[in-house]
Coordinates of C-alpha atoms and ligand atoms in Angstrom, one line a residue:
M1 CA 124.7 106.0 66.8
P2 CA 124.0 109.8 66.9
P3 CA 127.1 111.9 67.2
T4 CA 127.9 112.9 70.8
A5 CA 128.5 116.6 71.6
D6 CA 131.9 117.8 70.6
R7 CA 134.6 117.1 73.2
E8 CA 137.2 119.6 74.1
P9 CA 139.6 120.1 71.2
V10 CA 143.1 118.6 71.7
D11 CA 146.5 119.5 70.3
V12 CA 147.1 116.0 68.8
V13 CA 145.0 113.1 67.7
I14 CA 146.9 109.8 67.1
V15 CA 145.2 107.0 65.1
G16 CA 146.3 103.6 66.3
A17 CA 147.8 102.2 69.5
G18 CA 150.3 99.7 68.1
L19 CA 154.1 100.2 68.4
A20 CA 153.9 103.5 66.5
G21 CA 150.9 105.0 68.3
L22 CA 152.1 104.2 71.7
Y23 CA 155.6 105.7 71.3
M24 CA 154.0 108.8 69.6
L25 CA 151.7 109.2 72.6
H26 CA 154.7 109.0 74.9
R27 CA 156.6 111.6 73.0
V28 CA 153.6 113.9 72.6
R29 CA 153.0 113.8 76.3
G30 CA 156.6 114.7 76.9
L31 CA 156.0 117.9 74.9
G32 CA 153.2 118.9 77.2
L33 CA 150.6 118.7 74.5
T34 CA 147.0 117.5 75.0
V35 CA 146.4 114.3 73.1
R36 CA 143.8 111.6 72.3
V37 CA 144.5 108.2 70.7
F38 CA 141.8 106.2 68.9
E39 CA 142.3 102.5 68.5
A40 CA 139.9 100.1 66.8
G41 CA 141.0 97.1 68.9
D42 CA 139.9 96.6 72.5
D43 CA 143.5 96.9 73.7
V44 CA 147.0 98.0 72.6
G45 CA 149.1 96.1 70.1
G46 CA 148.0 96.9 66.6
T47 CA 149.3 94.2 64.2
W48 CA 150.3 92.1 67.2
Y49 CA 146.8 92.5 68.7
W50 CA 145.0 91.2 65.6
N51 CA 147.3 88.7 64.0
R52 CA 147.0 85.9 66.7
Y53 CA 147.0 83.0 64.3
P54 CA 148.9 79.8 65.3
G55 CA 152.6 80.1 64.6
A56 CA 152.6 83.9 64.4
R57 CA 156.0 85.3 65.2
C58 CA 158.3 88.1 64.2
D59 CA 160.9 87.5 61.6
V60 CA 163.3 90.1 63.0
P61 CA 165.4 89.0 66.0
S62 CA 163.6 90.0 69.3
L63 CA 166.6 91.9 70.6
E64 CA 166.4 94.1 67.5
Y65 CA 162.6 94.2 67.3
S66 CA 162.1 96.3 70.4
Y67 CA 162.0 99.9 71.4
S68 CA 165.4 101.6 71.9
F69 CA 164.1 104.9 73.3
D70 CA 164.5 104.0 77.0
P71 CA 167.6 102.0 78.1
E72 CA 165.8 101.0 81.3
L73 CA 163.0 99.4 79.3
E74 CA 165.4 97.5 77.1
Q75 CA 167.4 96.2 80.2
E76 CA 164.3 95.1 82.2
W77 CA 162.5 93.2 79.4
E78 CA 163.6 89.6 78.9
W79 CA 162.9 87.9 75.6
S80 CA 162.5 84.1 75.7
E81 CA 163.1 83.2 72.1
R82 CA 165.3 84.4 69.2
Y83 CA 162.2 85.3 67.2
A84 CA 159.4 86.3 69.6
T85 CA 155.9 84.8 69.2
Q86 CA 152.9 87.0 68.8
P87 CA 151.8 86.4 72.5
E88 CA 155.2 87.4 73.8
I89 CA 155.3 90.6 71.6
L90 CA 151.8 91.5 72.8
R91 CA 152.9 91.1 76.4
Y92 CA 155.8 93.4 75.7
I93 CA 153.6 96.0 74.2
E94 CA 151.2 95.7 77.1
H95 CA 154.1 96.1 79.5
V96 CA 155.1 99.3 77.7
A97 CA 151.5 100.6 77.9
D98 CA 151.5 99.9 81.7
R99 CA 155.0 101.2 82.3
Y100 CA 154.4 104.6 80.8
D101 CA 150.7 104.7 81.9
L102 CA 149.6 105.1 78.3
R103 CA 146.1 103.6 78.3
R104 CA 144.5 106.6 80.0
D105 CA 144.7 108.7 76.8
I106 CA 143.5 105.9 74.5
T107 CA 139.9 105.3 73.5
F108 CA 139.7 101.6 72.6
G109 CA 137.1 99.8 70.4
T110 CA 136.8 103.0 68.3
R111 CA 137.7 103.4 64.7
V112 CA 138.3 106.8 63.0
V113 CA 135.9 107.0 60.1
S114 CA 136.6 110.5 58.9
A115 CA 139.2 113.2 59.4
V116 CA 138.3 116.5 57.7
R117 CA 140.5 119.5 57.4
D118 CA 139.0 122.8 58.5
D119 CA 141.4 125.4 57.2
E120 CA 139.6 128.4 58.7
A121 CA 139.9 126.9 62.2
N122 CA 143.3 125.4 61.5
S123 CA 142.1 122.1 62.7
W124 CA 141.2 118.5 61.8
R125 CA 137.7 117.4 62.7
I126 CA 137.8 113.7 63.6
A127 CA 134.7 111.5 63.7
T128 CA 134.6 107.9 65.0
D129 CA 132.4 104.9 64.4
T130 CA 131.1 105.3 67.9
G131 CA 129.8 108.8 67.0
E132 CA 132.4 110.7 68.8
Q133 CA 133.8 113.9 67.3
V134 CA 136.9 115.8 68.3
A135 CA 138.9 118.6 66.8
C136 CA 142.7 118.6 66.9
T137 CA 145.5 120.8 65.5
W138 CA 147.8 118.0 64.4
L139 CA 146.7 114.6 63.2
V140 CA 149.2 111.7 63.3
T141 CA 148.3 108.4 61.7
A142 CA 149.9 105.4 63.4
A143 CA 147.7 102.9 61.7
G144 CA 150.3 100.4 60.5
C145 CA 151.1 99.2 57.0
L146 CA 149.6 95.8 57.1
S147 CA 146.4 96.4 59.1
A148 CA 143.7 96.7 56.4
P149 CA 142.9 93.1 55.6
K150 CA 142.1 92.4 52.0
P151 CA 138.9 90.5 51.3
P152 CA 139.6 87.0 49.8
E153 CA 137.8 87.9 46.6
I154 CA 136.4 84.5 46.2
P155 CA 132.7 84.1 45.3
G156 CA 130.4 82.1 47.6
V157 CA 132.4 82.7 50.9
E158 CA 129.2 83.5 52.8
T159 CA 127.7 80.1 51.8
F160 CA 130.2 78.0 53.6
A161 CA 128.5 76.0 56.4
G162 CA 131.5 75.7 58.8
P163 CA 133.6 78.4 60.5
I164 CA 135.9 80.6 58.5
W165 CA 138.9 82.2 60.3
S166 CA 141.2 84.9 59.0
T167 CA 144.8 85.0 60.1
S168 CA 144.5 88.8 60.3
N169 CA 141.6 88.7 62.8
W170 CA 142.1 85.4 64.7
P171 CA 139.9 84.8 67.7
A172 CA 141.7 85.9 70.9
D173 CA 140.7 82.7 72.7
G174 CA 142.3 80.6 70.0
V175 CA 140.7 77.9 67.9
D176 CA 140.7 74.1 68.4
L177 CA 141.3 72.5 65.1
T178 CA 141.7 69.0 66.5
G179 CA 140.1 66.4 64.3
L180 CA 138.9 68.9 61.7
R181 CA 139.4 68.9 57.9
V182 CA 140.9 72.3 57.3
G183 CA 141.5 74.2 54.1
V184 CA 144.0 77.1 54.1
V185 CA 144.0 79.7 51.3
G186 CA 147.2 81.8 51.0
T187 CA 150.9 81.1 51.2
G188 CA 152.4 84.4 52.2
S189 CA 154.1 84.9 55.5
S190 CA 150.9 84.3 57.5
G191 CA 150.1 81.1 55.6
I192 CA 153.7 79.8 55.8
Q193 CA 153.9 80.4 59.5
S194 CA 150.5 78.9 60.4
I195 CA 150.4 75.9 58.0
P196 CA 152.9 73.8 60.0
V197 CA 151.1 74.4 63.3
I198 CA 147.6 73.9 61.8
A199 CA 148.9 70.6 60.2
E200 CA 149.9 69.3 63.7
Q201 CA 146.3 69.8 65.0
A202 CA 144.0 69.2 62.1
A203 CA 142.9 65.7 60.9
S204 CA 143.7 66.8 57.4
L205 CA 145.0 70.1 55.8
T206 CA 144.7 71.2 52.2
V207 CA 146.7 74.2 51.2
F208 CA 145.5 76.4 48.3
Q209 CA 148.5 78.1 46.8
R210 CA 148.3 80.7 44.0
T211 CA 151.9 81.9 44.0
P212 CA 154.7 80.0 45.7
N213 CA 157.0 82.1 48.0
Y214 CA 160.7 81.9 48.8
S215 CA 160.9 80.8 52.4
L216 CA 163.9 80.2 54.5
P217 CA 164.2 78.3 57.8
A218 CA 164.0 80.7 60.8
R219 CA 166.2 78.5 63.1
N220 CA 164.2 79.8 65.9
A221 CA 165.3 78.7 69.4
P222 CA 165.1 79.7 73.0
L223 CA 167.3 82.8 73.6
D224 CA 170.4 81.8 75.6
P225 CA 170.3 83.9 78.8
E226 CA 174.1 84.4 78.6
Y227 CA 173.8 85.7 75.1
Q228 CA 171.0 88.1 76.1
R229 CA 173.1 89.3 79.0
E230 CA 176.0 90.0 76.8
W231 CA 173.9 91.7 74.2
K232 CA 172.3 93.9 76.8
A233 CA 175.6 94.9 78.2
R234 CA 176.4 96.4 74.8
Y235 CA 172.9 97.5 73.8
R236 CA 173.9 101.0 72.9
E237 CA 176.6 99.8 70.5
H238 CA 174.2 97.3 68.9
R239 CA 171.5 100.0 68.5
A240 CA 174.1 102.3 66.8
A241 CA 175.2 99.5 64.5
V242 CA 171.6 98.7 63.5
L243 CA 171.2 102.3 62.3
Q244 CA 174.1 101.7 59.8
M245 CA 172.2 98.9 58.2
R246 CA 170.1 99.4 55.1
T247 CA 167.3 97.3 56.5
G248 CA 167.8 98.3 60.1
I249 CA 168.7 94.7 60.9
L250 CA 172.2 93.6 61.8
I251 CA 173.6 91.7 58.9
E252 CA 176.9 91.1 57.2
R253 CA 177.0 92.8 53.8
G254 CA 179.1 91.5 50.9
T255 CA 180.6 93.8 48.3
Q256 CA 181.3 91.5 45.4
S257 CA 179.1 90.6 42.5
A258 CA 177.4 87.1 42.9
L259 CA 178.6 86.4 39.4
A260 CA 182.3 87.3 40.1
V261 CA 182.8 84.6 42.7
D262 CA 183.5 80.9 42.3
P263 CA 180.2 79.0 42.3
D264 CA 181.3 76.8 45.2
E265 CA 182.3 79.8 47.2
R266 CA 178.9 81.3 46.5
T267 CA 177.1 78.2 47.5
R268 CA 179.1 78.1 50.8
R269 CA 178.0 81.7 51.4
F270 CA 174.3 80.9 50.7
E271 CA 174.6 77.7 52.9
H272 CA 175.9 80.0 55.7
C273 CA 172.9 82.2 55.2
W274 CA 170.5 79.2 55.2
D275 CA 172.0 78.2 58.6
T276 CA 171.8 81.7 60.1
G277 CA 168.0 82.0 59.8
L278 CA 168.2 85.7 58.9
F279 CA 165.9 86.5 56.0
A280 CA 168.1 89.5 54.9
C281 CA 171.3 87.4 54.8
I282 CA 171.1 86.1 51.2
P283 CA 170.1 89.4 49.6
A284 CA 172.9 91.1 51.6
S285 CA 175.6 88.6 50.7
Y286 CA 176.1 90.0 47.1
P287 CA 174.8 93.5 46.3
D288 CA 173.7 92.6 42.8
I289 CA 171.2 90.0 44.0
T290 CA 168.7 92.8 44.4
T291 CA 169.6 94.5 41.1
D292 CA 170.7 92.0 38.5
L293 CA 168.6 89.1 37.2
A294 CA 171.5 86.7 36.6
A295 CA 173.0 87.3 40.0
N296 CA 169.5 87.0 41.6
E297 CA 169.0 83.7 39.8
T298 CA 171.9 82.2 41.6
A299 CA 170.1 82.8 44.9
A300 CA 166.7 81.8 43.6
E301 CA 168.1 78.5 42.3
F302 CA 169.9 77.8 45.6
V303 CA 166.5 78.1 47.4
R304 CA 164.7 76.0 44.8
A305 CA 167.3 73.2 45.3
K306 CA 166.6 73.3 49.0
I307 CA 162.9 72.9 48.3
R308 CA 163.6 69.9 46.0
A309 CA 165.8 68.4 48.7
T310 CA 163.2 68.8 51.4
V311 CA 159.9 67.8 49.8
R312 CA 159.7 64.1 49.0
D313 CA 157.1 64.2 46.2
P314 CA 158.7 65.8 43.2
E315 CA 155.4 67.1 41.8
V316 CA 154.6 68.8 45.1
A317 CA 158.1 70.1 45.3
E318 CA 157.8 71.6 41.8
A319 CA 154.4 73.2 42.7
L320 CA 156.0 74.8 45.8
T321 CA 159.0 76.1 43.8
P322 CA 158.8 79.8 43.1
R323 CA 159.5 80.8 39.5
G324 CA 158.8 83.8 37.3
Y325 CA 159.7 86.5 39.7
P326 CA 163.1 87.3 41.3
F327 CA 164.1 86.1 44.7
G328 CA 163.4 88.6 47.4
T329 CA 161.1 90.8 45.4
K330 CA 158.1 89.5 47.3
R331 CA 158.6 89.6 51.0
I332 CA 161.0 86.6 51.9
C333 CA 159.3 84.4 54.5
L334 CA 160.9 82.7 57.5
D335 CA 159.4 79.4 58.5
S336 CA 159.6 76.6 61.0
G337 CA 159.1 73.4 59.1
Y338 CA 157.0 74.8 56.2
Y339 CA 158.4 72.6 53.4
E340 CA 158.7 69.6 55.6
T341 CA 154.9 69.9 56.4
F342 CA 154.2 68.8 52.8
N343 CA 155.8 65.4 53.6
R344 CA 153.0 64.6 56.1
D345 CA 150.3 62.1 54.8
T346 CA 147.6 64.4 56.1
V347 CA 148.7 67.5 54.1
S348 CA 148.0 68.2 50.5
L349 CA 148.6 71.1 48.1
V350 CA 146.3 72.5 45.5
D351 CA 148.2 74.5 42.8
L352 CA 145.8 77.2 41.9
R353 CA 147.8 78.2 38.8
R354 CA 146.8 74.8 37.4
T355 CA 143.3 74.5 38.9
P356 CA 142.0 77.9 40.0
I357 CA 139.3 78.3 42.7
V358 CA 135.9 78.7 41.2
E359 CA 134.0 79.3 44.4
V360 CA 133.5 78.5 48.0
T361 CA 130.5 76.1 48.4
P362 CA 128.6 75.2 51.6
R363 CA 130.8 72.1 51.8
G364 CA 134.2 73.5 50.9
I365 CA 136.1 74.9 48.0
R366 CA 135.5 74.1 44.4
T367 CA 138.3 74.4 41.9
T368 CA 138.2 73.9 38.1
E369 CA 139.1 70.3 38.9
A370 CA 137.2 69.2 42.1
E371 CA 135.2 70.1 45.1
H372 CA 137.3 69.8 48.3
E373 CA 135.3 69.3 51.5
F374 CA 136.2 70.9 54.8
D375 CA 135.0 71.4 58.3
A376 CA 136.7 74.8 58.6
L377 CA 138.5 77.3 56.3
V378 CA 141.4 79.6 57.1
F379 CA 142.0 82.7 54.9
A380 CA 145.6 84.0 55.0
T381 CA 145.0 86.2 52.0
G382 CA 146.9 89.3 53.0
F383 CA 146.3 93.1 53.2
D384 CA 145.6 96.2 51.3
A385 CA 149.2 97.2 52.3
V386 CA 150.7 100.6 53.1
T387 CA 148.0 102.9 51.7
G388 CA 144.9 100.8 52.7
P389 CA 145.0 101.8 56.4
L390 CA 145.2 105.5 55.4
L391 CA 142.6 105.4 52.7
R392 CA 139.9 103.8 54.8
M393 CA 140.1 106.6 57.3
G394 CA 138.1 109.1 55.3
I395 CA 140.8 111.7 55.2
R396 CA 139.9 115.0 53.4
G397 CA 142.4 117.8 53.1
R398 CA 142.2 121.4 52.1
D399 CA 139.1 122.3 50.0
G400 CA 137.6 118.9 50.8
V401 CA 140.0 117.0 48.6
D402 CA 139.8 113.3 49.4
L403 CA 143.1 111.5 50.0
R404 CA 141.8 108.8 47.7
E405 CA 141.5 111.3 44.9
R406 CA 144.9 112.7 45.6
W407 CA 146.4 109.2 45.5
A408 CA 144.3 107.9 42.6
D409 CA 147.4 107.1 40.6
G410 CA 149.4 106.0 43.6
P411 CA 150.6 107.5 46.9
R412 CA 152.3 110.9 46.8
S413 CA 154.1 112.0 49.9
Y414 CA 157.2 114.0 51.0
L415 CA 159.6 111.7 52.9
G416 CA 156.6 109.4 53.6
L417 CA 155.8 111.9 56.4
Q418 CA 153.4 114.5 54.9
V419 CA 151.2 115.0 51.9
A420 CA 150.8 118.4 50.0
G421 CA 147.2 119.7 50.5
F422 CA 146.9 118.0 53.9
P423 CA 148.5 120.5 56.4
N424 CA 149.4 119.2 59.8
L425 CA 148.8 115.6 58.9
F426 CA 151.7 113.3 59.7
T427 CA 151.9 109.7 58.6
I428 CA 154.1 107.4 60.6
T429 CA 155.7 104.8 58.2
G430 CA 153.8 106.3 55.3
P431 CA 154.3 105.4 51.7
G432 CA 157.7 106.7 50.5
S433 CA 159.5 105.8 53.7
P434 CA 161.5 102.6 54.4
S435 CA 158.6 101.2 56.6
V436 CA 158.0 97.6 55.4
V437 CA 161.3 97.2 53.7
S438 CA 163.1 97.9 57.0
N439 CA 163.0 96.7 60.6
V440 CA 159.7 98.5 61.1
I441 CA 160.3 99.4 64.8
V442 CA 163.5 101.2 63.8
S443 CA 161.6 103.2 61.2
I444 CA 158.7 103.9 63.6
E445 CA 161.0 105.3 66.3
Q446 CA 162.7 107.5 63.7
H447 CA 159.4 108.9 62.4
V448 CA 158.0 109.5 65.8
D449 CA 161.2 111.3 67.0
W450 CA 161.2 113.4 63.8
I451 CA 157.5 114.3 64.2
A452 CA 157.9 115.1 67.9
E453 CA 160.9 117.3 67.3
C454 CA 159.0 119.0 64.4
L455 CA 156.1 119.7 66.7
R456 CA 158.4 121.2 69.3
Y457 CA 159.9 123.4 66.6
L458 CA 156.5 124.5 65.3
R459 CA 155.5 125.6 68.8
E460 CA 158.7 127.3 69.6
H461 CA 158.5 129.3 66.3
D462 CA 154.7 130.0 66.6
I463 CA 154.0 128.1 63.4
A464 CA 150.4 127.1 62.8
T465 CA 150.7 124.8 59.8
I466 CA 153.3 122.6 58.1
E467 CA 152.8 121.1 54.7
P468 CA 155.1 119.9 52.0
D469 CA 155.7 122.1 48.9
L470 CA 154.4 120.3 45.8
D471 CA 157.8 120.5 44.2
A472 CA 159.5 118.8 47.1
E473 CA 156.8 116.1 47.2
D474 CA 157.1 115.5 43.4
A475 CA 160.9 115.3 43.7
W476 CA 160.7 112.8 46.5
V477 CA 158.1 110.6 44.7
Q478 CA 160.3 110.6 41.7
H479 CA 163.3 109.7 43.9
V480 CA 161.4 106.8 45.5
H481 CA 160.5 105.6 42.0
D482 CA 164.0 106.0 40.6
V483 CA 165.6 104.1 43.5
A484 CA 163.1 101.2 43.1
A485 CA 163.7 101.2 39.4
L486 CA 167.4 100.4 40.0
T487 CA 166.3 97.2 41.7
L488 CA 164.4 94.1 40.7
Y489 CA 161.6 94.7 43.2
P490 CA 159.1 96.3 40.7
Q491 CA 159.3 93.1 38.6
A492 CA 157.2 91.0 41.1
P493 CA 153.5 91.2 41.4
S494 CA 153.8 91.9 45.1
W495 CA 151.9 93.9 47.7
F496 CA 154.8 96.3 47.7
V497 CA 153.5 97.5 44.3
G498 CA 149.8 97.0 45.2
A499 CA 149.5 94.0 42.8
N500 CA 147.5 91.9 45.3
V501 CA 144.5 94.3 45.3
P502 CA 142.4 94.4 42.2
G503 CA 142.3 97.9 40.7
K504 CA 145.1 99.3 42.9
P505 CA 147.6 101.5 41.1
R506 CA 150.9 99.6 40.5
V507 CA 153.4 101.8 42.2
F508 CA 156.3 100.7 44.4
M509 CA 155.3 102.2 47.7
P510 CA 158.1 101.9 50.2
Y511 CA 161.5 103.7 50.0
L512 CA 164.4 101.4 49.1
G513 CA 167.2 103.8 49.6
G514 CA 168.0 102.3 53.0
V515 CA 167.6 103.3 56.6
P516 CA 170.9 105.3 57.0
A517 CA 170.4 107.4 53.8
Y518 CA 166.8 108.0 54.7
R519 CA 167.5 109.1 58.3
Q520 CA 170.2 111.4 57.1
R521 CA 167.9 113.0 54.6
C522 CA 165.2 113.5 57.2
A523 CA 167.7 115.0 59.7
E524 CA 169.1 117.4 57.1
V525 CA 165.6 118.6 56.1
A526 CA 164.9 119.3 59.8
A527 CA 168.2 121.0 60.4
A528 CA 167.7 123.3 57.5
G529 CA 164.5 124.6 59.0
Y530 CA 162.2 122.0 57.4
N531 CA 163.4 122.3 53.9
G532 CA 160.8 121.5 51.3
F533 CA 158.0 122.1 53.8
R534 CA 155.9 125.3 53.9
L535 CA 155.6 126.7 57.4
D536 CA 152.8 129.1 57.9
R537 CA 152.0 131.5 60.7
R538 CA 149.0 133.2 59.0
T539 CA 146.3 130.9 60.2
V540 CA 147.1 131.0 63.9
P541 CA 143.7 130.8 65.7
A542 CA 142.7 133.8 67.8
Ligands
NA7_1 P1 150.5 88.1 51.8 O1 152.0 88.0 51.9 O2 149.9 89.2 50.9 O3 150.0 86.7 51.3 C1 148.7 86.5 50.9 C2 148.5 85.1 50.3 O4 147.2 84.9 49.9 C3 149.3 85.1 49.0 O5 149.8 83.8 48.9 C4 148.3 85.3 47.9 O6 148.6 84.8 46.7 C5 147.1 84.6 48.5 N1 145.8 85.1 48.0 C6 145.3 86.3 48.2 N2 144.0 86.3 47.6 C7 143.8 85.1 47.1 C8 142.8 84.5 46.4 N3 141.7 85.1 46.1 N4 142.9 83.2 46.0 C9 144.0 82.5 46.3 N5 145.0 83.0 47.0 C10 144.9 84.3 47.4 O7 149.9 88.3 53.3 P2 150.4 87.7 54.6 O8 149.4 88.0 55.6 O9 150.8 86.3 54.5 O10 151.7 88.5 55.0 C11 151.7 89.9 55.0 C12 153.0 90.4 55.6 O11 152.8 90.4 57.0 C13 154.2 89.7 55.3 O12 154.8 89.9 54.2 C14 155.1 90.0 56.5 O13 155.7 91.3 56.3 C15 154.1 90.2 57.6 P3 149.3 85.7 45.6 O14 150.8 85.8 46.1 O15 148.6 87.1 45.6 O16 149.2 85.0 44.3

């Protein structure tokens, strides 16, 4: 489509209308700035718009996975389950869009395909896949961390005769799997949540597993109205307590070494966690579980024993048992009946470490051992996480430097908020911030508030550009790396380190220093007049 004539420039362009983009829009409007939001989906929701697969739900308790910025909003919304399903979260996000009249500034069905810095004009020139072009002074990405699906990287996918569905782009009208022979590839969080539900519908289900994950029972249940009432009566207190938590999720933290306590006491503690249905409980119970391999092994072995006790066929149980990487260093999954599903006669497991996939054929999936025939395939093969959503946006900074080039050896960012050489670009939950290792809505609100206050400051002080100093950026990147190196996280081939995408640099991307320390650092930087950032008046447009 030919580009349309330039629209009026705006102060701010926001990319994405999920939880981050919507709140950013709300705050930007409050500053009296002009703003446009571009969203690839046909409505609001982001992650919760696309990931509509059966069984999709949040693994952070609903009362904590919600906006805190407006006490009226948090009082009026009623959650129905401890862990909200995707449809309920989407209804919540739609309610927020209606309540604050957000849709009128959002252009839906439109993806930003390039964002080019024009230093002379002190602006970003944004182009979309619908041919629209608009200039803005500040560009804010709110594109999510798990929103660029990874191709399955299996030859022959296009030859399959039946339908193929992807968990990350599930049809909005749902899919009827009744009576079908279904093959599912992938056993991350999306596979683990969807497999029990698919197994209930399908005539038969075959799960193709490359790496077993550690999964814990979610213990999901309807939310007791009395409990919700009491929680809401003390919402401010709960919100304040959440901000003291490293992960931004309310959890009891132990202080002793897992190796210093009596094994029976340790097992009792782990059993308690197993019963709570909180994924952060076991890692928080002894601090060295995330830092010491022997301590970690006590937790890993506890979960392995649970798998053995649940799955009746010992061979299947062994194939489902994670080994070779520490517990919690790939994202821990929360499930509802995942391991039990493998006790059904209609469900089978193919261990791809033993018999790798060779190709997809017109009839199904061929491994080195056999051809498995299916009526339908489901890919739950994950995302180009954290950097993928930013790098596919065509961002070019000063002197035409491509963000891809700048990040060729891994992402570099100051506080996960800004990149040197890319003035006036802000990245909500960018690499180097707690993002995906925290309750992401807590991190989103903090980033949005920080950016909004920064914009206010820039205007009040007549500042045209803000950009990190290279030294400050280098120091922060080193700090993110050093903190990660104190933990076991880098030891796993996870999407946290980019290991799931061929050719992606292996760098631990999120910041593991914890929500409170990170918030404090961001607040100190702002209070000191944006320490580590270069603030420039020189290029103020005439
Ligand atoms: P994940 O966690 O990245 O899981 C993807 C799964 O797909 C994982 O088991 C992969 O195995 C598997 N996979 C990927 N490519 C292939 C190929 N080519 N062949 C076989 N298996 C493959 O993505 P999810 O969507 O489940 O979850 C993402 C996050 O969303 C989750 O952590 C929550 O935070 C919410 P691998 O482990 O790479 O061997």
